[in-house]
PDB file of C-alpha atoms in Angstrom:
ATOM      1  CA  MET A   1    -157.021 -54.222   1.352  1.00  0.00           C
ATOM      2  CA  THR A   2    -157.013 -50.428   1.301  1.00  0.00           C
ATOM      3  CA  ARG A   3    -159.656 -48.556  -0.672  1.00  0.00           C
ATOM      4  CA  VAL A   4    -157.995 -45.614  -2.439  1.00  0.00           C
ATOM      5  CA  HIS A   5    -160.043 -42.817  -4.037  1.00  0.00           C
ATOM      6  CA  CYS A   6    -158.744 -40.059  -6.293  1.00  0.00           C
ATOM      7  CA  THR A   7    -161.319 -37.323  -6.911  1.00  0.00           C
ATOM      8  CA  GLN A   8    -160.630 -35.490 -10.167  1.00  0.00           C
ATOM      9  CA  LEU A   9    -161.858 -31.890  -9.952  1.00  0.00           C
ATOM     10  CA  ALA A  10    -161.965 -28.674 -11.960  1.00  0.00           C
ATOM     11  CA  PRO A  11    -161.171 -25.912  -9.465  1.00  0.00           C
ATOM     12  CA  ARG A  12    -161.714 -22.285 -10.434  1.00  0.00           C
ATOM     13  CA  VAL A  13    -158.575 -20.194 -10.594  1.00  0.00           C
ATOM     14  CA  ALA A  14    -158.360 -17.650  -7.741  1.00  0.00           C
ATOM     15  CA  ASP A  15    -161.873 -18.514  -6.499  1.00  0.00           C
ATOM     16  CA  LEU A  16    -161.178 -19.614  -2.949  1.00  0.00           C
ATOM     17  CA  PRO A  17    -164.794 -19.730  -1.688  1.00  0.00           C
ATOM     18  CA  HIS A  18    -165.849 -21.981  -4.564  1.00  0.00           C
ATOM     19  CA  ASN A  19    -162.837 -24.248  -4.177  1.00  0.00           C
ATOM     20  CA  ARG A  20    -163.366 -24.562  -0.419  1.00  0.00           C
ATOM     21  CA  GLU A  21    -166.816 -25.994  -1.042  1.00  0.00           C
ATOM     22  CA  LEU A  22    -165.666 -28.081  -3.995  1.00  0.00           C
ATOM     23  CA  THR A  23    -162.860 -29.805  -2.103  1.00  0.00           C
ATOM     24  CA  ALA A  24    -164.833 -30.329   1.098  1.00  0.00           C
ATOM     25  CA  ALA A  25    -167.663 -31.918  -0.910  1.00  0.00           C
ATOM     26  CA  ALA A  26    -165.161 -34.137  -2.722  1.00  0.00           C
ATOM     27  CA  VAL A  27    -163.686 -35.399   0.539  1.00  0.00           C
ATOM     28  CA  ARG A  28    -167.149 -35.959   1.981  1.00  0.00           C
ATOM     29  CA  GLY A  29    -168.262 -37.892  -1.082  1.00  0.00           C
ATOM     30  CA  ALA A  30    -165.203 -40.140  -1.133  1.00  0.00           C
ATOM     31  CA  ALA A  31    -165.577 -40.904   2.571  1.00  0.00           C
ATOM     32  CA  ALA A  32    -169.231 -41.812   2.022  1.00  0.00           C
ATOM     33  CA  ARG A  33    -168.068 -44.367  -0.572  1.00  0.00           C
ATOM     34  CA  GLY A  34    -165.843 -46.039   1.994  1.00  0.00           C
ATOM     35  CA  ALA A  35    -162.497 -44.540   1.008  1.00  0.00           C
ATOM     36  CA  ASP A  36    -159.580 -45.292   3.302  1.00  0.00           C
ATOM     37  CA  VAL A  37    -157.245 -42.949   1.407  1.00  0.00           C
ATOM     38  CA  ILE A  38    -158.509 -39.872  -0.455  1.00  0.00           C
ATOM     39  CA  VAL A  39    -156.331 -37.886  -2.866  1.00  0.00           C
ATOM     40  CA  LEU A  40    -157.244 -34.499  -4.362  1.00  0.00           C
ATOM     41  CA  PRO A  41    -155.451 -32.608  -7.168  1.00  0.00           C
ATOM     42  CA  GLU A  42    -152.525 -30.210  -6.906  1.00  0.00           C
ATOM     43  CA  LEU A  43    -153.476 -26.634  -5.916  1.00  0.00           C
ATOM     44  CA  ALA A  44    -157.075 -27.768  -5.549  1.00  0.00           C
ATOM     45  CA  THR A  45    -157.950 -24.817  -3.314  1.00  0.00           C
ATOM     46  CA  SER A  46    -156.558 -22.077  -5.547  1.00  0.00           C
ATOM     47  CA  GLY A  47    -156.518 -23.265  -9.136  1.00  0.00           C
ATOM     48  CA  TYR A  48    -153.292 -23.561 -11.083  1.00  0.00           C
ATOM     49  CA  ARG A  49    -152.819 -20.722 -13.592  1.00  0.00           C
ATOM     50  CA  LEU A  50    -152.334 -17.970 -11.038  1.00  0.00           C
ATOM     51  CA  ASN A  51    -151.003 -14.954 -12.878  1.00  0.00           C
ATOM     52  CA  SER A  52    -148.971 -13.178 -10.199  1.00  0.00           C
ATOM     53  CA  VAL A  53    -147.541 -13.493  -6.726  1.00  0.00           C
ATOM     54  CA  ALA A  54    -150.228 -11.084  -5.542  1.00  0.00           C
ATOM     55  CA  GLU A  55    -153.034 -13.214  -6.956  1.00  0.00           C
ATOM     56  CA  ALA A  56    -151.524 -16.377  -5.479  1.00  0.00           C
ATOM     57  CA  ALA A  57    -151.160 -14.677  -2.094  1.00  0.00           C
ATOM     58  CA  SER A  58    -154.830 -13.651  -2.191  1.00  0.00           C
ATOM     59  CA  VAL A  59    -155.890 -17.323  -2.169  1.00  0.00           C
ATOM     60  CA  ALA A  60    -153.065 -18.767  -0.072  1.00  0.00           C
ATOM     61  CA  LEU A  61    -153.859 -20.684   3.117  1.00  0.00           C
ATOM     62  CA  THR A  62    -151.880 -21.520   6.215  1.00  0.00           C
ATOM     63  CA  PRO A  63    -151.963 -25.091   7.569  1.00  0.00           C
ATOM     64  CA  HIS A  64    -154.186 -23.761  10.383  1.00  0.00           C
ATOM     65  CA  ASP A  65    -156.963 -22.758   7.994  1.00  0.00           C
ATOM     66  CA  PRO A  66    -160.444 -24.073   8.940  1.00  0.00           C
ATOM     67  CA  LEU A  67    -160.683 -25.780   5.548  1.00  0.00           C
ATOM     68  CA  PHE A  68    -158.425 -28.584   6.728  1.00  0.00           C
ATOM     69  CA  THR A  69    -160.639 -29.068   9.760  1.00  0.00           C
ATOM     70  CA  GLN A  70    -163.531 -29.378   7.292  1.00  0.00           C
ATOM     71  CA  TRP A  71    -161.654 -32.043   5.351  1.00  0.00           C
ATOM     72  CA  GLY A  72    -160.910 -33.911   8.568  1.00  0.00           C
ATOM     73  CA  THR A  73    -164.506 -33.711   9.762  1.00  0.00           C
ATOM     74  CA  ALA A  74    -165.727 -34.914   6.370  1.00  0.00           C
ATOM     75  CA  ALA A  75    -163.471 -38.008   6.477  1.00  0.00           C
ATOM     76  CA  PRO A  76    -162.796 -38.817  10.144  1.00  0.00           C
ATOM     77  CA  ASP A  77    -161.648 -42.375   9.447  1.00  0.00           C
ATOM     78  CA  SER A  78    -159.575 -41.701   6.328  1.00  0.00           C
ATOM     79  CA  VAL A  79    -156.228 -40.391   5.198  1.00  0.00           C
ATOM     80  CA  VAL A  80    -156.645 -37.266   3.034  1.00  0.00           C
ATOM     81  CA  VAL A  81    -153.920 -35.835   0.789  1.00  0.00           C
ATOM     82  CA  GLY A  82    -154.787 -32.636  -1.059  1.00  0.00           C
ATOM     83  CA  GLY A  83    -152.947 -29.810  -2.785  1.00  0.00           C
ATOM     84  CA  PHE A  84    -153.147 -26.176  -1.701  1.00  0.00           C
ATOM     85  CA  CYS A  85    -151.383 -22.842  -2.133  1.00  0.00           C
ATOM     86  CA  GLU A  86    -149.600 -22.318   1.172  1.00  0.00           C
ATOM     87  CA  LEU A  87    -148.566 -19.090   2.859  1.00  0.00           C
ATOM     88  CA  GLY A  88    -145.581 -19.973   5.016  1.00  0.00           C
ATOM     89  CA  THR A  89    -144.685 -18.323   8.303  1.00  0.00           C
ATOM     90  CA  ASP A  90    -141.696 -16.921   6.406  1.00  0.00           C
ATOM     91  CA  GLY A  91    -144.079 -14.987   4.146  1.00  0.00           C
ATOM     92  CA  ARG A  92    -143.224 -17.122   1.122  1.00  0.00           C
ATOM     93  CA  LEU A  93    -145.654 -19.061  -1.055  1.00  0.00           C
ATOM     94  CA  TYR A  94    -145.386 -22.815  -1.490  1.00  0.00           C
ATOM     95  CA  ASN A  95    -147.111 -25.364  -3.714  1.00  0.00           C
ATOM     96  CA  SER A  96    -148.033 -27.754  -0.917  1.00  0.00           C
ATOM     97  CA  ALA A  97    -149.979 -30.856   0.030  1.00  0.00           C
ATOM     98  CA  ALA A  98    -151.802 -31.285   3.321  1.00  0.00           C
ATOM     99  CA  ILE A  99    -151.868 -34.800   4.772  1.00  0.00           C
ATOM    100  CA  LEU A 100    -154.557 -35.646   7.316  1.00  0.00           C
ATOM    101  CA  ASP A 101    -155.158 -38.870   9.200  1.00  0.00           C
ATOM    102  CA  ARG A 102    -158.340 -39.570  11.139  1.00  0.00           C
ATOM    103  CA  GLY A 103    -159.321 -35.926  11.049  1.00  0.00           C
ATOM    104  CA  GLU A 104    -155.985 -34.462  12.125  1.00  0.00           C
ATOM    105  CA  LEU A 105    -153.404 -32.639  10.022  1.00  0.00           C
ATOM    106  CA  ILE A 106    -150.235 -34.708  10.429  1.00  0.00           C
ATOM    107  CA  ALA A 107    -147.913 -33.156   7.826  1.00  0.00           C
ATOM    108  CA  VAL A 108    -147.539 -30.556   5.100  1.00  0.00           C
ATOM    109  CA  TYR A 109    -145.267 -31.341   2.164  1.00  0.00           C
ATOM    110  CA  ARG A 110    -143.916 -28.492   0.025  1.00  0.00           C
ATOM    111  CA  LYS A 111    -143.218 -29.368  -3.599  1.00  0.00           C
ATOM    112  CA  THR A 112    -139.474 -29.622  -4.144  1.00  0.00           C
ATOM    113  CA  HIS A 113    -139.405 -29.572  -7.974  1.00  0.00           C
ATOM    114  CA  LEU A 114    -141.280 -26.605  -9.410  1.00  0.00           C
ATOM    115  CA  TRP A 115    -142.505 -26.798 -12.988  1.00  0.00           C
ATOM    116  CA  ASP A 116    -141.982 -23.941 -15.439  1.00  0.00           C
ATOM    117  CA  ASP A 117    -143.863 -20.755 -14.393  1.00  0.00           C
ATOM    118  CA  GLU A 118    -144.417 -22.120 -10.881  1.00  0.00           C
ATOM    119  CA  LYS A 119    -140.885 -20.847 -10.256  1.00  0.00           C
ATOM    120  CA  LEU A 120    -142.200 -17.292 -10.652  1.00  0.00           C
ATOM    121  CA  LEU A 121    -144.720 -17.744  -7.829  1.00  0.00           C
ATOM    122  CA  PHE A 122    -143.501 -20.351  -5.380  1.00  0.00           C
ATOM    123  CA  THR A 123    -140.441 -21.193  -3.326  1.00  0.00           C
ATOM    124  CA  PRO A 124    -139.264 -24.819  -3.713  1.00  0.00           C
ATOM    125  CA  GLY A 125    -139.717 -26.906  -0.605  1.00  0.00           C
ATOM    126  CA  PRO A 126    -136.517 -27.244   1.433  1.00  0.00           C
ATOM    127  CA  GLU A 127    -137.186 -30.721   2.816  1.00  0.00           C
ATOM    128  CA  ALA A 128    -137.543 -34.179   1.307  1.00  0.00           C
ATOM    129  CA  PRO A 129    -141.064 -35.588   1.148  1.00  0.00           C
ATOM    130  CA  PRO A 130    -142.188 -37.530   4.191  1.00  0.00           C
ATOM    131  CA  VAL A 131    -143.148 -41.159   4.580  1.00  0.00           C
ATOM    132  CA  LEU A 132    -145.849 -41.223   7.223  1.00  0.00           C
ATOM    133  CA  ASP A 133    -147.126 -44.038   9.396  1.00  0.00           C
ATOM    134  CA  THR A 134    -150.888 -43.652   9.077  1.00  0.00           C
ATOM    135  CA  SER A 135    -153.942 -45.620  10.070  1.00  0.00           C
ATOM    136  CA  HIS A 136    -154.014 -46.970   6.495  1.00  0.00           C
ATOM    137  CA  GLY A 137    -150.367 -47.789   5.865  1.00  0.00           C
ATOM    138  CA  ARG A 138    -147.057 -46.043   5.241  1.00  0.00           C
ATOM    139  CA  ILE A 139    -147.840 -43.249   2.817  1.00  0.00           C
ATOM    140  CA  GLY A 140    -145.478 -40.895   1.008  1.00  0.00           C
ATOM    141  CA  ALA A 141    -146.549 -37.691  -0.730  1.00  0.00           C
ATOM    142  CA  LEU A 142    -145.200 -36.116  -3.901  1.00  0.00           C
ATOM    143  CA  ILE A 143    -146.633 -33.342  -6.086  1.00  0.00           C
ATOM    144  CA  CYS A 144    -146.830 -33.582  -9.884  1.00  0.00           C
ATOM    145  CA  TYR A 145    -143.377 -32.824 -11.401  1.00  0.00           C
ATOM    146  CA  ASP A 146    -141.694 -34.443  -8.377  1.00  0.00           C
ATOM    147  CA  LEU A 147    -142.736 -37.796  -9.814  1.00  0.00           C
ATOM    148  CA  GLU A 148    -140.416 -37.304 -12.792  1.00  0.00           C
ATOM    149  CA  PHE A 149    -137.297 -37.510 -10.631  1.00  0.00           C
ATOM    150  CA  PRO A 150    -136.472 -41.190 -10.087  1.00  0.00           C
ATOM    151  CA  GLU A 151    -134.103 -40.304  -7.258  1.00  0.00           C
ATOM    152  CA  LEU A 152    -137.104 -39.075  -5.266  1.00  0.00           C
ATOM    153  CA  THR A 153    -139.418 -42.032  -5.841  1.00  0.00           C
ATOM    154  CA  ARG A 154    -136.553 -44.393  -5.031  1.00  0.00           C
ATOM    155  CA  LYS A 155    -135.838 -42.455  -1.814  1.00  0.00           C
ATOM    156  CA  LEU A 156    -139.439 -42.911  -0.683  1.00  0.00           C
ATOM    157  CA  ALA A 157    -139.312 -46.611  -1.523  1.00  0.00           C
ATOM    158  CA  LEU A 158    -136.099 -46.956   0.497  1.00  0.00           C
ATOM    159  CA  ASN A 159    -137.840 -45.160   3.365  1.00  0.00           C
ATOM    160  CA  GLY A 160    -140.547 -47.801   3.430  1.00  0.00           C
ATOM    161  CA  ALA A 161    -143.456 -46.174   1.604  1.00  0.00           C
ATOM    162  CA  GLU A 162    -146.280 -48.542   0.675  1.00  0.00           C
ATOM    163  CA  LEU A 163    -148.244 -45.966  -1.338  1.00  0.00           C
ATOM    164  CA  LEU A 164    -147.290 -42.707  -3.033  1.00  0.00           C
ATOM    165  CA  ALA A 165    -150.131 -40.165  -3.045  1.00  0.00           C
ATOM    166  CA  VAL A 166    -149.501 -37.651  -5.828  1.00  0.00           C
ATOM    167  CA  PRO A 167    -151.705 -34.575  -6.322  1.00  0.00           C
ATOM    168  CA  THR A 168    -151.106 -33.404  -9.906  1.00  0.00           C
ATOM    169  CA  ASN A 169    -152.116 -30.813 -12.502  1.00  0.00           C
ATOM    170  CA  TRP A 170    -150.927 -32.270 -15.803  1.00  0.00           C
ATOM    171  CA  PRO A 171    -151.222 -29.798 -18.723  1.00  0.00           C
ATOM    172  CA  LEU A 172    -152.522 -31.492 -21.844  1.00  0.00           C
ATOM    173  CA  GLN A 173    -149.703 -32.179 -24.316  1.00  0.00           C
ATOM    174  CA  PRO A 174    -149.866 -33.519 -27.881  1.00  0.00           C
ATOM    175  CA  ARG A 175    -149.232 -37.252 -28.134  1.00  0.00           C
ATOM    176  CA  PRO A 176    -149.586 -39.952 -30.777  1.00  0.00           C
ATOM    177  CA  THR A 177    -152.993 -41.532 -31.176  1.00  0.00           C
ATOM    178  CA  GLY A 178    -153.517 -44.375 -28.728  1.00  0.00           C
ATOM    179  CA  GLU A 179    -150.704 -43.359 -26.395  1.00  0.00           C
ATOM    180  CA  ARG A 180    -151.205 -42.597 -22.730  1.00  0.00           C
ATOM    181  CA  ALA A 181    -150.189 -39.263 -21.260  1.00  0.00           C
ATOM    182  CA  PRO A 182    -146.414 -39.387 -20.718  1.00  0.00           C
ATOM    183  CA  GLU A 183    -146.874 -38.604 -17.031  1.00  0.00           C
ATOM    184  CA  VAL A 184    -148.939 -41.770 -16.629  1.00  0.00           C
ATOM    185  CA  THR A 185    -146.213 -43.809 -18.300  1.00  0.00           C
ATOM    186  CA  ILE A 186    -143.681 -42.312 -15.899  1.00  0.00           C
ATOM    187  CA  ALA A 187    -145.882 -43.182 -12.926  1.00  0.00           C
ATOM    188  CA  MET A 188    -146.306 -46.759 -14.154  1.00  0.00           C
ATOM    189  CA  ALA A 189    -142.544 -47.110 -14.534  1.00  0.00           C
ATOM    190  CA  ALA A 190    -141.905 -45.623 -11.078  1.00  0.00           C
ATOM    191  CA  ALA A 191    -144.370 -48.067  -9.551  1.00  0.00           C
ATOM    192  CA  ARG A 192    -142.810 -51.025 -11.348  1.00  0.00           C
ATOM    193  CA  ILE A 193    -139.144 -50.277 -10.623  1.00  0.00           C
ATOM    194  CA  ASN A 194    -139.896 -49.621  -6.945  1.00  0.00           C
ATOM    195  CA  HIS A 195    -142.631 -52.272  -6.503  1.00  0.00           C
ATOM    196  CA  LEU A 196    -144.728 -49.509  -4.979  1.00  0.00           C
ATOM    197  CA  ALA A 197    -148.384 -48.506  -5.426  1.00  0.00           C
ATOM    198  CA  ILE A 198    -148.967 -44.973  -6.738  1.00  0.00           C
ATOM    199  CA  ALA A 199    -152.153 -42.874  -6.770  1.00  0.00           C
ATOM    200  CA  CYS A 200    -152.007 -39.852  -9.116  1.00  0.00           C
ATOM    201  CA  CYS A 201    -154.938 -37.438  -8.781  1.00  0.00           C
ATOM    202  CA  ASP A 202    -155.086 -35.098 -11.765  1.00  0.00           C
ATOM    203  CA  ARG A 203    -157.505 -32.274 -12.518  1.00  0.00           C
ATOM    204  CA  THR A 204    -159.638 -31.419 -15.518  1.00  0.00           C
ATOM    205  CA  GLY A 205    -160.995 -28.302 -17.208  1.00  0.00           C
ATOM    206  CA  THR A 206    -159.300 -25.240 -18.707  1.00  0.00           C
ATOM    207  CA  GLU A 207    -157.700 -22.236 -17.015  1.00  0.00           C
ATOM    208  CA  ARG A 208    -156.430 -19.218 -18.921  1.00  0.00           C
ATOM    209  CA  ASP A 209    -155.788 -21.199 -22.123  1.00  0.00           C
ATOM    210  CA  THR A 210    -154.204 -24.141 -20.311  1.00  0.00           C
ATOM    211  CA  HIS A 211    -156.087 -27.386 -20.886  1.00  0.00           C
ATOM    212  CA  PHE A 212    -155.587 -30.153 -18.344  1.00  0.00           C
ATOM    213  CA  THR A 213    -155.203 -33.831 -19.139  1.00  0.00           C
ATOM    214  CA  GLY A 214    -157.636 -35.342 -16.657  1.00  0.00           C
ATOM    215  CA  ALA A 215    -155.512 -38.486 -16.385  1.00  0.00           C
ATOM    216  CA  THR A 216    -156.113 -39.541 -12.786  1.00  0.00           C
ATOM    217  CA  THR A 217    -154.647 -43.022 -12.416  1.00  0.00           C
ATOM    218  CA  LEU A 218    -154.332 -45.647  -9.686  1.00  0.00           C
ATOM    219  CA  ILE A 219    -151.409 -48.030 -10.178  1.00  0.00           C
ATOM    220  CA  ASP A 220    -150.548 -51.186  -8.264  1.00  0.00           C
ATOM    221  CA  GLN A 221    -147.089 -52.256  -7.092  1.00  0.00           C
ATOM    222  CA  HIS A 222    -146.480 -54.158 -10.336  1.00  0.00           C
ATOM    223  CA  GLY A 223    -146.939 -50.989 -12.401  1.00  0.00           C
ATOM    224  CA  TRP A 224    -150.352 -51.945 -13.781  1.00  0.00           C
ATOM    225  CA  ILE A 225    -153.227 -49.477 -13.921  1.00  0.00           C
ATOM    226  CA  ARG A 226    -156.086 -50.545 -11.665  1.00  0.00           C
ATOM    227  CA  ALA A 227    -158.425 -47.566 -12.153  1.00  0.00           C
ATOM    228  CA  GLU A 228    -158.712 -44.334 -14.124  1.00  0.00           C
ATOM    229  CA  ALA A 229    -161.040 -41.310 -14.012  1.00  0.00           C
ATOM    230  CA  THR A 230    -162.677 -39.499 -16.887  1.00  0.00           C
ATOM    231  CA  ASP A 231    -163.704 -35.837 -16.721  1.00  0.00           C
ATOM    232  CA  THR A 232    -164.818 -34.802 -13.221  1.00  0.00           C
ATOM    233  CA  GLY A 233    -165.242 -38.010 -11.286  1.00  0.00           C
ATOM    234  CA  THR A 234    -163.466 -40.495  -9.131  1.00  0.00           C
ATOM    235  CA  ALA A 235    -161.067 -43.326  -9.725  1.00  0.00           C
ATOM    236  CA  HIS A 236    -161.091 -45.868  -6.952  1.00  0.00           C
ATOM    237  CA  THR A 237    -159.824 -49.349  -6.304  1.00  0.00           C
ATOM    238  CA  ASP A 238    -158.740 -51.656  -3.514  1.00  0.00           C
ATOM    239  CA  LEU A 239    -154.971 -52.043  -3.206  1.00  0.00           C
ATOM    240  CA  ASP A 240    -152.958 -54.424  -1.051  1.00  0.00           C
ATOM    241  CA  LEU A 241    -150.444 -51.917   0.276  1.00  0.00           C
ATOM    242  CA  THR A 242    -148.589 -54.560   2.266  1.00  0.00           C
ATOM    243  CA  ALA A 243    -147.544 -56.078  -1.087  1.00  0.00           C
ATOM    244  CA  SER A 244    -145.402 -52.972  -1.657  1.00  0.00           C
ATOM    245  CA  ARG A 245    -143.120 -54.118   1.166  1.00  0.00           C
ATOM    246  CA  ASN A 246    -141.846 -57.112  -0.775  1.00  0.00           C
ATOM    247  CA  LYS A 247    -139.216 -55.998  -3.296  1.00  0.00           C
ATOM    248  CA  ARG A 248    -138.309 -59.500  -4.436  1.00  0.00           C
ATOM    249  CA  LEU A 249    -139.179 -60.216  -8.082  1.00  0.00           C
ATOM    250  CA  THR A 250    -137.760 -63.739  -8.264  1.00  0.00           C
ATOM    251  CA  PRO A 251    -135.879 -65.956  -5.796  1.00  0.00           C
ATOM    252  CA  HIS A 252    -132.655 -64.239  -6.871  1.00  0.00           C
ATOM    253  CA  ALA A 253    -133.795 -60.723  -7.831  1.00  0.00           C
ATOM    254  CA  ASP A 254    -134.590 -58.009  -5.283  1.00  0.00           C
ATOM    255  CA  LEU A 255    -135.157 -54.429  -6.446  1.00  0.00           C
ATOM    256  CA  LEU A 256    -133.567 -52.829  -3.407  1.00  0.00           C
ATOM    257  CA  ALA A 257    -131.055 -55.438  -2.274  1.00  0.00           C
ATOM    258  CA  ASP A 258    -129.566 -55.608  -5.782  1.00  0.00           C
ATOM    259  CA  ARG A 259    -128.729 -51.903  -5.883  1.00  0.00           C
ATOM    260  CA  ARG A 260    -125.059 -50.898  -6.336  1.00  0.00           C
ATOM    261  CA  PRO A 261    -125.039 -47.396  -4.834  1.00  0.00           C
ATOM    262  CA  GLU A 262    -121.232 -47.399  -4.678  1.00  0.00           C
ATOM    263  CA  LEU A 263    -121.288 -47.275  -8.500  1.00  0.00           C
ATOM    264  CA  TYR A 264    -123.926 -44.614  -8.984  1.00  0.00           C
TER     265      TYR A 264
END
């Protein structure tokens, strides 16, 4: 079993020193609780409602920033996936996720599907999200809006992912009483149709009149919710990631083998 922790935070917009400490403490705390995989929210180091390219650039980090060494030192035996505002070597800004394993940065994924005003600040990532062989299983990374494209979650399932780690910042939207956030429903469906565990780490709080949902959710390969977070806190559970490898639902039904790509 793999112990997965999502730490729901409330970063401060454009306050890099505060967010450095906040994220490092979150990683340290999750590791102390025995987490094998730790997921932080989208843009956890910068905040979300950045109001200009200049403001975003003022809190952007490169993958060589000492903060990621801090994360690795804080969780030397874990996989860490956390969102940050990235300054690329090309001078462009990206909404990115850093992936560390046993203290080392092993990949950076740049969000490929930018939501709304993100398009005014960031460049969409040019490469498909990776599926990484880590010390705690085959892990794929997506960021927030990416999850709403079934072609992408299916691609990661076809590439052998056992867990999708998804840093998110879900703005609070009106919904009928008793209903879950629509993004959670989408994640549950993606997990079920791909027989693939998904860990969505949301944020909480309010930035510049945007209220966030705080709907961090851990979902097993059957599409059932195994843990949720409320306010600033953690959601954690033990997941059998090897179960994501088996796509057979019945003796004669297999989610991947039954595909008809020649028709799609």
